Coordinates of C-alpha atoms in Angstrom, one line a residue:
X313 CA -71.7 4.9 126.6
X314 CA -70.1 1.5 126.4
X315 CA -73.5 -0.2 126.7
X316 CA -74.7 1.9 123.8
X317 CA -71.8 1.1 121.6
X318 CA -72.0 -2.6 122.3
X319 CA -75.7 -2.5 121.5
X320 CA -74.9 -0.8 118.2
X321 CA -72.4 -3.5 117.4
X322 CA -74.8 -6.4 118.1
X323 CA -78.0 -4.8 116.8
X324 CA -76.5 -2.3 114.4
X325 CA -75.6 -3.3 110.9
X326 CA -77.1 -6.8 110.2
X327 CA -74.5 -7.4 107.5
X328 CA -71.7 -7.6 110.1
X329 CA -73.4 -10.3 112.1
X330 CA -74.3 -12.2 108.9
X331 CA -70.8 -12.1 107.6
X332 CA -69.5 -13.3 111.0
X333 CA -72.0 -16.1 111.2
X334 CA -71.2 -17.1 107.6
X335 CA -67.5 -17.2 108.4
X336 CA -68.2 -19.3 111.5
X337 CA -70.5 -21.6 109.5
X338 CA -67.9 -22.0 106.7
X339 CA -65.2 -22.7 109.3
X340 CA -67.4 -25.3 111.0
X341 CA -68.0 -27.0 107.7
X342 CA -64.3 -27.0 106.9
X343 CA -63.5 -28.5 110.3
X344 CA -66.3 -31.1 109.8
X345 CA -64.8 -32.1 106.4
X346 CA -61.3 -32.3 108.0
X347 CA -62.6 -34.4 110.8
X348 CA -64.3 -36.9 108.4
X349 CA -61.0 -37.1 106.4
X350 CA -59.0 -37.8 109.6
X351 CA -61.5 -40.4 110.7
X352 CA -61.2 -42.2 107.4
X353 CA -57.4 -42.1 107.7
X354 CA -57.6 -43.4 111.3
X355 CA -59.8 -46.3 110.2
X356 CA -57.3 -47.3 107.5
X357 CA -54.4 -47.0 110.0
X358 CA -56.3 -49.1 112.5
X359 CA -56.8 -51.8 109.9
X360 CA -53.2 -51.7 108.9
X361 CA -52.1 -51.9 112.5
X362 CA -54.3 -55.0 113.0
X363 CA -52.8 -56.7 110.0
X364 CA -49.3 -55.9 111.2
X365 CA -50.1 -57.1 114.7
X366 CA -51.3 -60.4 113.2
X367 CA -48.2 -60.7 111.0
X368 CA -45.9 -60.1 114.1
X369 CA -47.8 -62.9 115.9
X370 CA -47.4 -65.2 112.9
X371 CA -43.7 -64.5 112.7
X372 CA -43.2 -65.1 116.4
X373 CA -45.0 -68.5 116.1
X374 CA -42.8 -69.4 113.1
X375 CA -39.7 -68.3 114.9
X376 CA -40.6 -70.4 118.0
X377 CA -41.3 -73.4 115.7
X378 CA -37.9 -72.9 113.9
X379 CA -36.0 -72.7 117.2
X380 CA -37.7 -75.9 118.4
X381 CA -36.9 -77.6 115.1
X382 CA -33.3 -76.5 115.2
X383 CA -33.0 -77.8 118.8
X384 CA -34.3 -81.2 117.7
X385 CA -31.8 -81.2 114.8
X386 CA -29.0 -80.2 117.2
X387 CA -30.0 -83.0 119.6
X388 CA -29.9 -85.6 116.8
X389 CA -26.5 -84.2 115.6
X390 CA -25.1 -84.6 119.1
X391 CA -26.4 -88.2 119.3
X392 CA -24.9 -89.1 116.0
X393 CA -21.7 -87.4 116.9
X394 CA -21.4 -89.3 120.2
X395 CA -22.5 -92.6 118.7
X396 CA -20.0 -92.4 115.8
X397 CA -17.2 -90.9 117.9
X398 CA -16.9 -87.9 115.6
X399 CA -16.1 -84.6 117.2
X400 CA -18.1 -81.6 116.1
X401 CA -16.2 -78.6 114.8
X402 CA -15.6 -75.7 117.2
X403 CA -18.0 -73.3 115.5
X404 CA -20.9 -75.7 115.7
X405 CA -20.0 -76.4 119.4
X406 CA -19.9 -72.7 120.1
X407 CA -23.4 -72.2 118.4
X408 CA -24.8 -75.1 120.5
X409 CA -23.4 -73.6 123.7
X410 CA -24.7 -70.1 123.0
X411 CA -28.2 -71.5 122.3
X412 CA -28.1 -73.4 125.5
X413 CA -28.3 -76.7 123.7
X414 CA -25.0 -78.0 125.0
X415 CA -23.5 -77.8 128.5
X416 CA -20.9 -75.1 129.0
X417 CA -17.2 -75.8 128.8
X418 CA -15.9 -77.4 131.9
X419 CA -13.9 -74.9 134.0
X420 CA -10.5 -75.9 135.3
X421 CA -10.2 -76.0 139.0
X422 CA -14.0 -76.3 139.6
X423 CA -15.1 -79.5 141.3
X424 CA -18.4 -81.0 140.4

């Protein structure tokens, strides 16, 4: 009896199969449209990501150049300070030490 009822469902009313197929076709078209929309968004995001990556690289190069320039300026400042016998203020000395552009403070009790 089960075989007979399943045959009736699949070969019975053609309107039922047609409606089901139409719904599936409509769903597939909808999913296809959504997929195309998402692919377009993905393309835009990929382009933006590339631009941002290039900007990060540019900023890193600029930062590296700025640090090198500041190190040169610090070296000249130290040369002038030593040549003229003018002491640098404590804040400037601290900045130079933190950046590694100046030897650390000598520790008491430590032998060279």
